């Protein structure tokens, strides 16, 4: 095992142990005492159910991580990477085609392994807790569509990256960056307009009380909004959500039908106020720019490692190639990605507080936003008492009690508990 291999191996182990520790601490935080803010919102049975949901998911997560880690180590130390490389080279194709074959096989292998877990999670865990609405038919068609999209879009992007690194010389990383940034910008329009409709139906919100209330609110904060869409989230799960996509004239707000069903007009406006807050406070733009910057750093580092013999040797490959370099770099990059991920989630949690504040400040009464937050937490069986380490590692949104506390701290906003 060379130096790089030792670093990668230790990083993988540290990551694994850290996540396990956070999981165990998180489970230990569970207690039967319902936080007082949720008195009257959670009955005893449902609260116990939310804790069981966390326990079941955590244990299942352990099984998934252990299997994935085990298989990866078998592939690595069983000389799987050089074996696959020999087969790919044997086909005699160009480096770009060889790269697509090499990475394609690894991708298919990974997808294949994840399917049984996905089946168990959807049809056993989610079903048991009353969330699942996915039928076998939807499940299979989803998998098929995702695979086709991955092959088409991923394959196209991958061949571009491979070609640049194979033929464009020392500035390849920069050309790649430009192409990927253009791609990211185009996807901002392509995803809501063409890709999401492949999976769900988006119906413009019918004129009525809700639409007028939303439009009036958007007007009041000077947010140009042409349409609000209702998405048939209930096709797959009873969980509720709302989200925001696109920029400029193309921005659209999407409400899950499951959200509309269980909330009052005031609560829905408050939820959308939070979403519009993200846009008004430029979080959406900043997140995209951060992504652009991150990609640049990653590609620049990649240019140093892509043909490194030491990195290839760490995986028992004696003749480095662009595609093996790309795969091994992504493995080496995982620890850096881990720290970047923690930073990004921290920023995301800060933005959530800011969007909450925006919603509370710009809607007539904070009680609607508070009750929407509570209803969502109860409906989605959110964990009310996550461990701080677990939050640092896994949460892109602050825990609901912290959000309620932050809203309460706002002083002039009156917060009412209970119904
Ligand atoms: Zn948010």
Short mmCIF file of C-alpha atoms in Angstrom, two decimals, residues 205 208-220 265-266 268-269 272 276:
data_model
loop_
_atom_site.label_atom_id
_atom_site.label_comp_id
_atom_site.label_asym_id
_atom_site.label_seq_id
_atom_site.Cartn_x
_atom_site.Cartn_y
_atom_site.Cartn_z
CA UNK A 205 -52.67 26.58 -9.55
CA UNK A 208 -59.22 31.06 -6.33
CA UNK A 209 -58.57 32.09 -2.76
CA UNK A 210 -55.13 30.45 -2.53
CA UNK A 211 -53.87 31.82 -5.83
CA UNK A 212 -55.07 35.35 -5.06
CA UNK A 213 -53.45 35.21 -1.62
CA UNK A 214 -50.13 34.03 -3.09
CA UNK A 215 -50.18 36.60 -5.89
CA UNK A 216 -51.06 39.39 -3.46
CA UNK A 217 -48.20 38.38 -1.20
CA UNK A 218 -45.72 38.15 -4.11
CA UNK A 219 -46.81 41.61 -5.21
CA UNK A 220 -46.32 43.00 -1.72
CA UNK A 265 -54.12 29.42 2.96
CA UNK A 266 -52.19 31.55 5.47
CA UNK A 268 -49.22 28.02 2.52
CA UNK A 269 -48.49 31.70 1.89
CA UNK A 272 -44.01 30.26 -0.01
CA UNK A 276 -39.40 33.52 -2.04
#
